[in-house]
Amino acid sequence: MSSGVTQRGSRTPRRPRYLPLHVLLAFLVVYFLVPFWWLIVNSSKSSAGLFGGGNALWFSDDIDYGENFRQLFTYGGGIYRRWLLNSALYAVAGGVGATVLAVLAGYGFAKYRFAGRRLAFAILLGAVMVPTTALVIPTFILFAKIDLTNTVWAVILPTWLNPFGVYLMHVYARDAVPDELLDAARVDGAGEFRTFLRIALPLMRPAIITVLLLSIVASWNNYFLPLAMLSDNRLFPVTVGIGLWQSTASTYGAAGGQSLWSIIILGSLISVVPLIVAFLTLQRYWQGGLSLGSLK
Amino acid sequence: MTLSLTPSTSTAHPVRAARRRAPARRKNLAGWLFVAPFGIVFVTMLILPLGYALYLSLFRRALIGGTRLVWFDNYVKAFNDPSFREGVSFVIRFSLVLIPVQMAISLAVALMLDLMVNRFARFSRLMIFMPYAIPAVIGALMWGFLYSKNFGPLADISSLVGADAPDFLGSKLIFWGLFNVVTWQWAGYYMIILFAALQGIDPSLYEAARMDGASQWQIALRIKIPLVAPALLLILVFALIGTLQFFNEPKILQPLAAGALPEDFTPNMYAYEQAFNLANYNYGSAISFSLGAVVFVCVYLFLFATRKRGSFLS
């Protein structure tokens, strides 16, 4: 009996007990994967196959990824490729910028007792609760005054504001970077910034990767901000671009929009691949990091 | 946590404080320098726009007489405007239904996954989380396709049982159509946060409970759920902030759901309509600012009412 409790490897008595849970879980997985499956299947179809009334959740007779690929990347002078590159630029520039600022500020709040710190931190926590979309219209009007709308900066600069990222870095730095280590480095004559780079930064790595990943996802997935800021479709990220195609295709109805639907579907599929790959390869880091904000 | 106003410890030892003054001042400066870059962005991207929105919202532009100061007239107008009121009422009703269900699902799945330690559970965890990595635009589009009469499987499935396909893009069921999209998108993210919190619990607590004859149910209810309460609170706040500013999903489904999703469906859509389609920046700013204030007050009151030791903002 006691050996059965201590040896976690012996799971013969466990299997049948959790069988109903496994079945339930399998159903859930199917539910969460159905939309992906629909995209994979339907991006292989020509518009005839899409509208031909065949099975919506299975391939039609002619699987034609190649033709759809060709159309997607040549439509409108290859604008889709440009949208993907724009998305990558906004995600990397926005995400890296937000993370650098959050790491510095989080460390500053956690490790220095400077004058005005309490007030500044209280304001920061209040800002976590300000909905970001409420800032879009005022920021647009401000940027319009200084001719910054319809440039890449109009999308990148507002994403650098990530108060929750600062809060996460603060929590992590406070617990993971011991003061004694910092003091020892100072006694050895290292300057404040050098101490930060050599001692604190390596210790903060798991939290940095989490905040970086979350910021990149937030900018890659952003829609309201670029939709409001940009009017030149050569600057669109892929989310706004596909939204544009979709509303065009819907307006023209089944008649004119048919050819557009197959590239919208393949375009949607391709646009989700980079982040899925990033999450799968970096899961070791973010799975623990995501619970940071709820720790004491 | 840090909102309490206890005097700092250095004042308790004036002598020691005086002796250390010089390096302390240097460290004071260093602290500010670390925070300054973010501070600049904070002021220019948050304080300035908010202040400017407040300023703009006090004016009104008329065809005759140009722009004039009307003080809080735009706010009086907004809170009497049926479009804004119905939008606010919708997002509040939507939150009240969505958030409890979403939290219950993510908590149930997290508890299940915490019990099952095998490869299938690990695989499921990733798959359920996957929708979080999908842009809201693409998520809404995918479900729009699945709901659609042209491409969706609903018609095929319903004809098997001899019923009419439910129209999740029609005005009757659009609430549940959106409900499903948002649950699908976020439940996995919340589940991962809760799962990570569950994994952080000391397993010796379970051993002790089992010795006392507690069942898995009792362990879940009496030990696990109370210990992940801070994580639940964090999720609730995020879900509340996210849902009150609802925009992407209805905006994307709009062309597909002709008639069911008007331009004033949510407050954010209404603000967008006013600012960008009607070029009415003053009124658009007033709506944005009102929405921001409503969210801020709701969340702050909520946090104040539920504050506990050890939780976010306590």
mmCIF file of C-alpha atoms in Angstrom, chain B residues 174-293:
data_model
loop_
_atom_site.group_PDB
_atom_site.id
_atom_site.type_symbol
_atom_site.label_atom_id
_atom_site.label_comp_id
_atom_site.label_asym_id
_atom_site.label_seq_id
_atom_site.Cartn_x
_atom_site.Cartn_y
_atom_site.Cartn_z
ATOM 1 C CA ILE B 174 -25.353 36.451 -32.493
ATOM 2 C CA PHE B 175 -24.871 36.776 -28.717
ATOM 3 C CA TRP B 176 -24.031 33.064 -28.522
ATOM 4 C CA GLY B 177 -22.067 33.177 -31.747
ATOM 5 C CA LEU B 178 -19.774 35.806 -30.203
ATOM 6 C CA PHE B 179 -19.826 34.034 -26.853
ATOM 7 C CA ASN B 180 -18.438 30.906 -28.489
ATOM 8 C CA VAL B 181 -15.677 32.785 -30.363
ATOM 9 C CA VAL B 182 -14.423 34.550 -27.240
ATOM 10 C CA THR B 183 -14.590 31.433 -25.062
ATOM 11 C CA TRP B 184 -12.690 29.450 -27.668
ATOM 12 C CA GLN B 185 -10.041 32.159 -27.918
ATOM 13 C CA TRP B 186 -9.356 32.802 -24.222
ATOM 14 C CA ALA B 187 -10.310 29.723 -22.172
ATOM 15 C CA GLY B 188 -6.977 28.050 -22.966
ATOM 16 C CA TYR B 189 -4.927 31.041 -21.848
ATOM 17 C CA TYR B 190 -6.772 31.264 -18.555
ATOM 18 C CA MET B 191 -6.467 27.501 -18.156
ATOM 19 C CA ILE B 192 -2.661 27.717 -18.525
ATOM 20 C CA ILE B 193 -2.438 30.444 -15.871
ATOM 21 C CA LEU B 194 -4.522 28.334 -13.463
ATOM 22 C CA PHE B 195 -2.629 25.171 -14.351
ATOM 23 C CA ALA B 196 0.700 26.850 -13.603
ATOM 24 C CA ALA B 197 -0.691 28.068 -10.276
ATOM 25 C CA LEU B 198 -1.907 24.543 -9.437
ATOM 26 C CA GLN B 199 1.498 23.105 -10.262
ATOM 27 C CA GLY B 200 3.040 25.537 -7.804
ATOM 28 C CA ILE B 201 1.121 24.073 -4.845
ATOM 29 C CA ASP B 202 3.196 21.992 -2.460
ATOM 30 C CA PRO B 203 2.181 18.333 -3.090
ATOM 31 C CA SER B 204 2.744 17.432 0.578
ATOM 32 C CA LEU B 205 -0.566 19.206 1.290
ATOM 33 C CA TYR B 206 -2.349 16.579 -0.817
ATOM 34 C CA GLU B 207 -0.527 13.766 0.968
ATOM 35 C CA ALA B 208 -1.648 15.136 4.307
ATOM 36 C CA ALA B 209 -5.244 15.508 3.112
ATOM 37 C CA ARG B 210 -5.252 11.965 1.744
ATOM 38 C CA MET B 211 -3.988 10.659 5.097
ATOM 39 C CA ASP B 212 -7.030 12.348 6.639
ATOM 40 C CA GLY B 213 -9.213 10.465 4.166
ATOM 41 C CA ALA B 214 -10.052 13.329 1.810
ATOM 42 C CA SER B 215 -11.255 12.394 -1.675
ATOM 43 C CA GLN B 216 -9.957 14.002 -4.874
ATOM 44 C CA TRP B 217 -13.115 16.132 -4.953
ATOM 45 C CA GLN B 218 -12.513 17.401 -1.453
ATOM 46 C CA ILE B 219 -8.869 18.082 -2.233
ATOM 47 C CA ALA B 220 -9.902 20.100 -5.291
ATOM 48 C CA LEU B 221 -12.582 22.072 -3.461
ATOM 49 C CA ARG B 222 -10.857 22.623 -0.123
ATOM 50 C CA ILE B 223 -7.197 22.910 -1.065
ATOM 51 C CA LYS B 224 -6.629 23.540 -4.738
ATOM 52 C CA ILE B 225 -9.310 26.132 -5.505
ATOM 53 C CA PRO B 226 -8.667 28.315 -2.429
ATOM 54 C CA LEU B 227 -4.920 28.276 -3.154
ATOM 55 C CA VAL B 228 -5.351 29.450 -6.748
ATOM 56 C CA ALA B 229 -7.792 32.217 -5.746
ATOM 57 C CA PRO B 230 -5.280 35.001 -6.579
ATOM 58 C CA ALA B 231 -4.891 33.575 -10.084
ATOM 59 C CA LEU B 232 -8.676 33.418 -10.471
ATOM 60 C CA LEU B 233 -8.937 37.052 -9.450
ATOM 61 C CA LEU B 234 -6.263 38.065 -11.959
ATOM 62 C CA ILE B 235 -8.116 36.243 -14.735
ATOM 63 C CA LEU B 236 -11.389 37.857 -13.758
ATOM 64 C CA VAL B 237 -9.874 41.319 -13.960
ATOM 65 C CA PHE B 238 -8.303 40.615 -17.365
ATOM 66 C CA ALA B 239 -11.541 39.156 -18.694
ATOM 67 C CA LEU B 240 -13.505 42.155 -17.439
ATOM 68 C CA ILE B 241 -11.123 44.693 -18.995
ATOM 69 C CA GLY B 242 -11.069 42.731 -22.259
ATOM 70 C CA THR B 243 -14.806 42.219 -22.574
ATOM 71 C CA LEU B 244 -15.841 45.771 -21.767
ATOM 72 C CA GLN B 245 -13.692 47.021 -24.661
ATOM 73 C CA PHE B 246 -15.099 44.433 -27.069
ATOM 74 C CA PHE B 247 -14.311 45.436 -30.672
ATOM 75 C CA ASN B 248 -12.369 43.025 -32.914
ATOM 76 C CA GLU B 249 -14.743 40.071 -33.124
ATOM 77 C CA PRO B 250 -17.974 41.973 -33.846
ATOM 78 C CA LYS B 251 -16.131 44.290 -36.245
ATOM 79 C CA ILE B 252 -14.814 41.337 -38.245
ATOM 80 C CA LEU B 253 -18.105 39.424 -38.243
ATOM 81 C CA GLN B 254 -20.005 42.557 -39.272
ATOM 82 C CA PRO B 255 -19.850 42.018 -43.055
ATOM 83 C CA LEU B 256 -20.869 38.373 -42.634
ATOM 84 C CA ALA B 257 -23.680 39.059 -40.174
ATOM 85 C CA ALA B 258 -25.614 41.614 -42.157
ATOM 86 C CA GLY B 259 -28.014 43.452 -39.883
ATOM 87 C CA ALA B 260 -27.229 41.645 -36.636
ATOM 88 C CA LEU B 261 -24.182 43.788 -35.794
ATOM 89 C CA PRO B 262 -24.917 47.518 -36.210
ATOM 90 C CA GLU B 263 -22.192 50.178 -36.031
ATOM 91 C CA ASP B 264 -23.123 50.984 -32.432
ATOM 92 C CA PHE B 265 -23.127 47.363 -31.235
ATOM 93 C CA THR B 266 -20.436 47.967 -28.583
ATOM 94 C CA PRO B 267 -19.199 51.303 -27.121
ATOM 95 C CA ASN B 268 -15.823 50.879 -28.824
ATOM 96 C CA MET B 269 -17.417 50.267 -32.217
ATOM 97 C CA TYR B 270 -19.556 53.346 -31.680
ATOM 98 C CA ALA B 271 -16.521 55.469 -30.777
ATOM 99 C CA TYR B 272 -14.722 54.184 -33.886
ATOM 100 C CA GLU B 273 -17.768 54.991 -36.023
ATOM 101 C CA GLN B 274 -17.994 58.514 -34.619
ATOM 102 C CA ALA B 275 -14.287 59.262 -34.990
ATOM 103 C CA PHE B 276 -13.378 57.609 -38.275
ATOM 104 C CA ASN B 277 -16.558 57.368 -40.325
ATOM 105 C CA LEU B 278 -18.210 60.595 -39.206
ATOM 106 C CA ALA B 279 -15.003 62.550 -38.347
ATOM 107 C CA ASN B 280 -16.653 63.593 -35.096
ATOM 108 C CA TYR B 281 -13.497 63.553 -32.957
ATOM 109 C CA ASN B 282 -14.918 65.482 -30.019
ATOM 110 C CA TYR B 283 -17.809 63.124 -29.472
ATOM 111 C CA GLY B 284 -15.649 60.082 -30.266
ATOM 112 C CA SER B 285 -13.167 61.213 -27.600
ATOM 113 C CA ALA B 286 -15.965 61.678 -25.086
ATOM 114 C CA ILE B 287 -17.168 58.119 -25.723
ATOM 115 C CA SER B 288 -13.612 56.707 -25.491
ATOM 116 C CA PHE B 289 -13.007 58.577 -22.284
ATOM 117 C CA SER B 290 -16.350 57.494 -20.810
ATOM 118 C CA LEU B 291 -15.650 53.887 -21.695
ATOM 119 C CA GLY B 292 -12.175 54.081 -20.160
ATOM 120 C CA ALA B 293 -13.654 55.622 -17.017
#
